[in-house]
Amino acid sequence: MAVHQKAAKAADPKDELAARLRLLQEVSERGVRALARDAGLSSSSLSRYLSGQTLPPWPAVVALCRLLKRDPRPLRPLWERASNPLPAPPKTSRQVQPPSPPAGAPRPPRNDLPRDVPDFTGREAQLAAVLAGVESSRVVAIDGMAGVGKTCLAVHAAHRLGADYPDAQLYLDLHGFTAGREPLGPDPALRALLAALDVPSEKIPQEGGIEPLAACWRSELAHRRAVVVLDNVADADQVRPLLPGAGPSVALITSRNRLLGLDEVPPVSLEVLTPQESAELLARASGDPGGPDSRLARDPESAAEVVRLCGQLPLALRLAAARLRHRPGWTVGILVERMAEGATEFDTAFAMSVRQLDRTQRRFFRLLGLMPGSTFDEYVAAALADIPLRSARAMLEDLLDAHLVQQPAAGRYRLHDLVRQHARRAAAEQDSPAELDQALRRVLDYYVHAAAAGDAAMSYLTPDRTVSAGPPPPELPRFAGKHAALYWFATEYTNLMAVFEAAVAAGADVHVCELPRFMRAFFARRCGTTHLNVLFERSLVAAQRLGDPVQLADAHSDLGFARYNAGRMAEAEAAYEAAAPLVSQTGDTRSEAELTMRRGYLRWDEGYVEEPLDLFRLAGKLYADAGCPTGAVHATAYEAWAMLQLGHREEAARLARAALDTPHTDPAWPPTLTARITLGVAIAPEAPGEALEHLEQALTLAREDGHKHNEAWCLNCMGVALRQMGRYEEALASHRQAFALLEELFEEHWKIHFLNGYAETCRLAGLPEEALRLHREALELAPKLGYRYAEALAHEGIAAVLDESDPPTAAEHRAAGQAILQELKPGT
């Protein structure tokens, strides 16, 4: 079996191309960064090409071959086979959920495009204009009235372009004209797009507003061939930051307005279909076989009246056609009679379709108009209507057949804006305000409980946080592990933000408090800290309105942790000070442990030594008292790390081994990673073999988990351990790899954790000038960040370098370092 699998994998043209490119790299005798620089590519892109994770564009293959004086032409057939893989077999059921990728496996290129309609009719000139505009300008704006087929044309064109843009096909609804919600702002839109490309959070800017985010997005697109559909745009300002910059990627925009502010973007304006095209679409969408005996042919006057009542709008025509298709006993005259009862072209089509549903289905459809988000799944639909999951699934199928619901992807549903408006109007007319309010509350309850379940699957702590929002729905998504939960959060991100805004508007303060709390782990991996700070600021206001000491304590503590992760140390300390008496008042030992642990992080990064150690020890005791052994292990692992930094290697190793003795289902959970790194450095001089084994395991786990920060941390600590073994060249190589990773990240302050250790390796390896440069860089950076302990170490390191060449200056630096350490001791 294994032999067959290996052979199948080798036969994959994408893998074979990657192997051929790796041979080119070996011939070049260059590292990835040097080869990428000389070939004019980004190192992250080249790394993905060499690993087979991403298919390189042909110009990149040519650039590599020309650099190494190789003929690229023999690789062209292989590249073309990799660019046009065999299509996947068709899905047999709409309910099949796409499986989340296994840990460490490269994800296939993202394709979010809705299904291309099989009855696409007319628009030949407009389609040609879109394709020509893409070729000349790379961005095209399609405008026209509601229901005229803008999205249909954009999606159809994107499918046509997919083969030429294989790296990603993205779709994002910007909700410029969605009833009941604000248009999607550039900030969440950019974060959603970057998450769709699997850009890790550490590469996404967290400060500076929209422009750094837009620059990051343009940079990601610059080395990809991607097609992006930006649907339902309100105005030019909303979409301008989302447009690609330099590079081959293209964007298709749709809007009900002409986007006059985008002078450089060619417009393609849509009018209604011609009567002939409308009649053709009506026939194709209704399944009319044609010929003199067909229903439409037998009654051409009624067919023409259907076209007139639909206003020659594709959306209304498809809704009318669906009724004919599913009512074989109807004549076209009956269809006209039913449609004539409506008030407008849209309402006649929608109301006519809704009237064919039974009472339960009609109520279900009306309530769907209340959904705060864009797309939704069957779980939240069941919660909204307070019905079993099986019933919701069946009714969604019925609405899908009636074209009242769309299915942009397997397991995901949405309402067209016009359909949503009709559903909301019908709900306001036919349902009581109390019932509509209860339905919305059930949606808010669902998302808080689902987010809590996802957070539990991603968290290293025992998942026993109580949800104070309303009762859980009968059925929630089941998360097989943290990767499945991460996939759910990424899919639901824009919906979760819309639900948060709906909770604020509805005065649902408990939901406003709790939803961001259960999204912290996701934000740490994908969305960074800036937006989370804003959410927690609003959660604190909600908690103050509630006056509940438990909610208020959690809100202050959570805001403090968000401030800390954003590098806002003084504000973090103020929030923790506000949380401390409230946590004591609640008597919740676990919350007290969590706050104590967070204060330990803060005090350590501020440069204090003994106080954070005491806090980590206290947190471990509190976690144990609260019955949370995983929290206690986390505290022990951090205590071990702190002891190592203070030079107590034997005690650090003992504590690290104690942390490793506690098994966990996730080998990459933070205490294991921290303990392995700590133990590897602590025992390096006495047990080099075991030390490297622990560090290599930690590095493998960090890479599989996709955390660049942790990967850099492992590499830097491996450099320290190798230095202690006297293996200076290997140590320098490991440090350099760590700093190469840091160059790809936006948070400059991470360097402060690595500079002094790298500098010490340089000094012992006989590179005093490089050591001096690194220590001085740390000395410049540490005061800006408030890292006093790192500042003291930099002074000590400079003194060690200058002891022989400049003893007076060395003495000055050593004295400065000792003075800082004295300041950091308790009672001084």
mmCIF file of N, CA and C in Angstrom, residues 104-171:
data_model
loop_
_atom_site.group_PDB
_atom_site.id
_atom_site.type_symbol
_atom_site.label_atom_id
_atom_site.label_comp_id
_atom_site.label_asym_id
_atom_site.label_seq_id
_atom_site.Cartn_x
_atom_site.Cartn_y
_atom_site.Cartn_z
ATOM 1 N N GLY A 104 -0.492 20.448 9.530
ATOM 2 C CA GLY A 104 0.765 20.398 8.821
ATOM 3 C C GLY A 104 0.647 20.181 7.330
ATOM 4 N N ALA A 105 -0.545 19.796 6.812
ATOM 5 C CA ALA A 105 -0.697 19.534 5.381
ATOM 6 C C ALA A 105 -0.883 20.840 4.629
ATOM 7 N N PRO A 106 -0.250 20.981 3.447
ATOM 8 C CA PRO A 106 -0.480 22.203 2.661
ATOM 9 C C PRO A 106 -1.913 22.252 2.177
ATOM 10 N N ARG A 107 -2.521 23.415 2.298
ATOM 11 C CA ARG A 107 -3.903 23.570 1.879
ATOM 12 C C ARG A 107 -3.947 23.776 0.365
ATOM 13 N N PRO A 108 -4.988 23.259 -0.280
ATOM 14 C CA PRO A 108 -5.119 23.515 -1.717
ATOM 15 C C PRO A 108 -5.417 24.987 -1.947
ATOM 16 N N PRO A 109 -5.221 25.482 -3.177
ATOM 17 C CA PRO A 109 -5.547 26.887 -3.457
ATOM 18 C C PRO A 109 -6.991 27.190 -3.094
ATOM 19 N N ARG A 110 -7.203 28.360 -2.488
ATOM 20 C CA ARG A 110 -8.532 28.726 -2.006
ATOM 21 C C ARG A 110 -9.447 29.020 -3.203
ATOM 22 N N ASN A 111 -10.660 28.473 -3.187
ATOM 23 C CA ASN A 111 -11.659 28.774 -4.204
ATOM 24 C C ASN A 111 -12.982 29.021 -3.494
ATOM 25 N N ASP A 112 -13.343 30.303 -3.353
ATOM 26 C CA ASP A 112 -14.576 30.699 -2.676
ATOM 27 C C ASP A 112 -15.682 31.071 -3.659
ATOM 28 N N LEU A 113 -15.438 30.898 -4.952
ATOM 29 C CA LEU A 113 -16.418 31.376 -5.924
ATOM 30 C C LEU A 113 -17.738 30.621 -5.777
ATOM 31 N N PRO A 114 -18.859 31.331 -5.806
ATOM 32 C CA PRO A 114 -20.141 30.635 -5.876
ATOM 33 C C PRO A 114 -20.227 29.808 -7.162
ATOM 34 N N ARG A 115 -21.169 28.885 -7.158
ATOM 35 C CA ARG A 115 -21.355 28.028 -8.329
ATOM 36 C C ARG A 115 -21.751 28.871 -9.540
ATOM 37 N N ASP A 116 -21.159 28.544 -10.678
ATOM 38 C CA ASP A 116 -21.530 29.218 -11.930
ATOM 39 C C ASP A 116 -22.899 28.697 -12.371
ATOM 40 N N VAL A 117 -23.810 29.613 -12.722
ATOM 41 C CA VAL A 117 -25.160 29.176 -13.085
ATOM 42 C C VAL A 117 -25.116 28.415 -14.411
ATOM 43 N N PRO A 118 -25.824 27.293 -14.506
ATOM 44 C CA PRO A 118 -25.778 26.519 -15.755
ATOM 45 C C PRO A 118 -26.569 27.157 -16.884
ATOM 46 N N ASP A 119 -27.477 28.104 -16.537
ATOM 47 C CA ASP A 119 -28.319 28.687 -17.578
ATOM 48 C C ASP A 119 -27.907 30.124 -17.894
ATOM 49 N N PHE A 120 -26.610 30.421 -17.778
ATOM 50 C CA PHE A 120 -26.133 31.773 -18.098
ATOM 51 C C PHE A 120 -26.568 32.131 -19.522
ATOM 52 N N THR A 121 -27.224 33.273 -19.650
ATOM 53 C CA THR A 121 -27.862 33.632 -20.919
ATOM 54 C C THR A 121 -27.494 35.053 -21.311
ATOM 55 N N GLY A 122 -27.197 35.253 -22.600
ATOM 56 C CA GLY A 122 -26.913 36.592 -23.087
ATOM 57 C C GLY A 122 -25.613 37.136 -22.530
ATOM 58 N N ARG A 123 -25.514 38.458 -22.519
ATOM 59 C CA ARG A 123 -24.358 39.166 -21.957
ATOM 60 C C ARG A 123 -23.060 38.880 -22.708
ATOM 61 N N GLU A 124 -23.141 38.464 -23.977
ATOM 62 C CA GLU A 124 -21.909 38.173 -24.701
ATOM 63 C C GLU A 124 -21.018 39.415 -24.781
ATOM 64 N N ALA A 125 -21.598 40.558 -25.138
ATOM 65 C CA ALA A 125 -20.792 41.775 -25.272
ATOM 66 C C ALA A 125 -20.229 42.210 -23.923
ATOM 67 N N GLN A 126 -21.070 42.122 -22.893
ATOM 68 C CA GLN A 126 -20.605 42.532 -21.565
ATOM 69 C C GLN A 126 -19.513 41.591 -21.046
ATOM 70 N N LEU A 127 -19.669 40.281 -21.286
ATOM 71 C CA LEU A 127 -18.637 39.333 -20.863
ATOM 72 C C LEU A 127 -17.330 39.601 -21.587
ATOM 73 N N ALA A 128 -17.420 39.880 -22.883
ATOM 74 C CA ALA A 128 -16.206 40.207 -23.639
ATOM 75 C C ALA A 128 -15.557 41.480 -23.098
ATOM 76 N N ALA A 129 -16.391 42.465 -22.724
ATOM 77 C CA ALA A 129 -15.838 43.710 -22.170
ATOM 78 C C ALA A 129 -15.148 43.458 -20.834
ATOM 79 N N VAL A 130 -15.731 42.587 -20.010
ATOM 80 C CA VAL A 130 -15.107 42.268 -18.717
ATOM 81 C C VAL A 130 -13.761 41.589 -18.925
ATOM 82 N N LEU A 131 -13.714 40.599 -19.808
ATOM 83 C CA LEU A 131 -12.467 39.867 -20.036
ATOM 84 C C LEU A 131 -11.412 40.775 -20.662
ATOM 85 N N ALA A 132 -11.831 41.669 -21.561
ATOM 86 C CA ALA A 132 -10.872 42.603 -22.149
ATOM 87 C C ALA A 132 -10.373 43.598 -21.110
ATOM 88 N N GLY A 133 -11.286 44.057 -20.242
ATOM 89 C CA GLY A 133 -10.874 44.985 -19.190
ATOM 90 C C GLY A 133 -9.892 44.356 -18.227
ATOM 91 N N VAL A 134 -10.089 43.080 -17.899
ATOM 92 C CA VAL A 134 -9.152 42.371 -17.028
ATOM 93 C C VAL A 134 -7.776 42.308 -17.677
ATOM 94 N N GLU A 135 -7.752 42.015 -18.972
ATOM 95 C CA GLU A 135 -6.468 41.882 -19.664
ATOM 96 C C GLU A 135 -5.713 43.206 -19.717
ATOM 97 N N SER A 136 -6.449 44.309 -19.877
ATOM 98 C CA SER A 136 -5.780 45.603 -20.023
ATOM 99 C C SER A 136 -5.538 46.308 -18.690
ATOM 100 N N SER A 137 -6.491 46.203 -17.757
ATOM 101 C CA SER A 137 -6.409 46.991 -16.517
ATOM 102 C C SER A 137 -6.345 46.163 -15.246
ATOM 103 N N ARG A 138 -6.630 44.850 -15.338
ATOM 104 C CA ARG A 138 -6.603 43.920 -14.202
ATOM 105 C C ARG A 138 -7.720 44.144 -13.195
ATOM 106 N N VAL A 139 -8.464 45.242 -13.296
ATOM 107 C CA VAL A 139 -9.615 45.483 -12.422
ATOM 108 C C VAL A 139 -10.767 45.990 -13.288
ATOM 109 N N VAL A 140 -11.957 45.439 -13.081
ATOM 110 C CA VAL A 140 -13.149 45.848 -13.817
ATOM 111 C C VAL A 140 -14.274 46.045 -12.815
ATOM 112 N N ALA A 141 -15.082 47.094 -13.015
ATOM 113 C CA ALA A 141 -16.232 47.364 -12.157
ATOM 114 C C ALA A 141 -17.511 47.149 -12.955
ATOM 115 N N ILE A 142 -18.350 46.220 -12.487
ATOM 116 C CA ILE A 142 -19.631 45.931 -13.128
ATOM 117 C C ILE A 142 -20.723 46.618 -12.320
ATOM 118 N N ASP A 143 -21.495 47.508 -12.973
ATOM 119 C CA ASP A 143 -22.540 48.202 -12.232
ATOM 120 C C ASP A 143 -23.884 48.003 -12.919
ATOM 121 N N GLY A 144 -24.937 48.258 -12.156
ATOM 122 C CA GLY A 144 -26.286 48.108 -12.681
ATOM 123 C C GLY A 144 -27.285 48.033 -11.543
ATOM 124 N N MET A 145 -28.572 48.037 -11.890
ATOM 125 C CA MET A 145 -29.613 48.051 -10.861
ATOM 126 C C MET A 145 -29.699 46.692 -10.170
ATOM 127 N N ALA A 146 -30.436 46.682 -9.070
ATOM 128 C CA ALA A 146 -30.606 45.456 -8.299
ATOM 129 C C ALA A 146 -31.274 44.388 -9.141
ATOM 130 N N GLY A 147 -30.760 43.166 -9.044
ATOM 131 C CA GLY A 147 -31.370 42.046 -9.734
ATOM 132 C C GLY A 147 -31.033 41.940 -11.198
ATOM 133 N N VAL A 148 -30.128 42.782 -11.707
ATOM 134 C CA VAL A 148 -29.860 42.807 -13.143
ATOM 135 C C VAL A 148 -28.832 41.762 -13.559
ATOM 136 N N GLY A 149 -28.205 41.104 -12.585
ATOM 137 C CA GLY A 149 -27.279 40.024 -12.924
ATOM 138 C C GLY A 149 -25.813 40.385 -12.817
ATOM 139 N N LYS A 150 -25.477 41.375 -11.997
ATOM 140 C CA LYS A 150 -24.076 41.792 -11.853
ATOM 141 C C LYS A 150 -23.229 40.662 -11.272
ATOM 142 N N THR A 151 -23.702 40.108 -10.154
ATOM 143 C CA THR A 151 -22.940 39.039 -9.505
ATOM 144 C C THR A 151 -22.832 37.828 -10.414
ATOM 145 N N CYS A 152 -23.918 37.501 -11.103
ATOM 146 C CA CYS A 152 -23.915 36.354 -12.011
ATOM 147 C C CYS A 152 -22.851 36.519 -13.095
ATOM 148 N N LEU A 153 -22.749 37.721 -13.666
ATOM 149 C CA LEU A 153 -21.748 37.972 -14.696
ATOM 150 C C LEU A 153 -20.343 37.915 -14.110
ATOM 151 N N ALA A 154 -20.143 38.539 -12.952
ATOM 152 C CA ALA A 154 -18.815 38.549 -12.330
ATOM 153 C C ALA A 154 -18.354 37.130 -12.000
ATOM 154 N N VAL A 155 -19.240 36.324 -11.419
ATOM 155 C CA VAL A 155 -18.880 34.952 -11.061
ATOM 156 C C VAL A 155 -18.614 34.120 -12.313
ATOM 157 N N HIS A 156 -19.450 34.306 -13.345
ATOM 158 C CA HIS A 156 -19.243 33.580 -14.603
ATOM 159 C C HIS A 156 -17.881 33.940 -15.208
ATOM 160 N N ALA A 157 -17.555 35.231 -15.212
ATOM 161 C CA ALA A 157 -16.253 35.653 -15.739
ATOM 162 C C ALA A 157 -15.115 35.098 -14.889
ATOM 163 N N ALA A 158 -15.278 35.093 -13.568
ATOM 164 C CA ALA A 158 -14.229 34.576 -12.683
ATOM 165 C C ALA A 158 -13.981 33.095 -12.939
ATOM 166 N N HIS A 159 -15.055 32.334 -13.161
ATOM 167 C CA HIS A 159 -14.871 30.923 -13.495
ATOM 168 C C HIS A 159 -14.117 30.774 -14.826
ATOM 169 N N ARG A 160 -14.419 31.627 -15.788
ATOM 170 C CA ARG A 160 -13.705 31.589 -17.062
ATOM 171 C C ARG A 160 -12.210 31.889 -16.879
ATOM 172 N N LEU A 161 -11.913 32.761 -15.913
ATOM 173 C CA LEU A 161 -10.531 33.178 -15.680
ATOM 174 C C LEU A 161 -9.771 32.239 -14.757
ATOM 175 N N GLY A 162 -10.464 31.309 -14.110
ATOM 176 C CA GLY A 162 -9.851 30.499 -13.060
ATOM 177 C C GLY A 162 -8.596 29.764 -13.493
ATOM 178 N N ALA A 163 -8.592 29.199 -14.711
ATOM 179 C CA ALA A 163 -7.427 28.439 -15.156
ATOM 180 C C ALA A 163 -6.189 29.312 -15.284
ATOM 181 N N ASP A 164 -6.377 30.589 -15.632
ATOM 182 C CA ASP A 164 -5.241 31.507 -15.773
ATOM 183 C C ASP A 164 -4.815 32.119 -14.449
ATOM 184 N N TYR A 165 -5.626 31.932 -13.407
ATOM 185 C CA TYR A 165 -5.312 32.491 -12.085
ATOM 186 C C TYR A 165 -5.483 31.380 -11.054
ATOM 187 N N PRO A 166 -4.543 30.412 -11.072
ATOM 188 C CA PRO A 166 -4.742 29.179 -10.290
ATOM 189 C C PRO A 166 -4.425 29.295 -8.808
ATOM 190 N N ASP A 167 -3.789 30.380 -8.378
ATOM 191 C CA ASP A 167 -3.342 30.433 -6.984
ATOM 192 C C ASP A 167 -4.478 30.655 -5.994
ATOM 193 N N ALA A 168 -5.538 31.344 -6.408
ATOM 194 C CA ALA A 168 -6.688 31.558 -5.519
ATOM 195 C C ALA A 168 -7.822 32.177 -6.318
ATOM 196 N N GLN A 169 -9.044 31.770 -5.999
ATOM 197 C CA GLN A 169 -10.241 32.410 -6.548
ATOM 198 C C GLN A 169 -11.106 32.799 -5.347
ATOM 199 N N LEU A 170 -11.120 34.084 -5.027
ATOM 200 C CA LEU A 170 -11.747 34.562 -3.788
ATOM 201 C C LEU A 170 -13.037 35.316 -4.104
ATOM 202 N N TYR A 171 -13.952 35.242 -3.159
ATOM 203 C CA TYR A 171 -15.223 35.968 -3.278
ATOM 204 C C TYR A 171 -15.516 36.599 -1.922
#
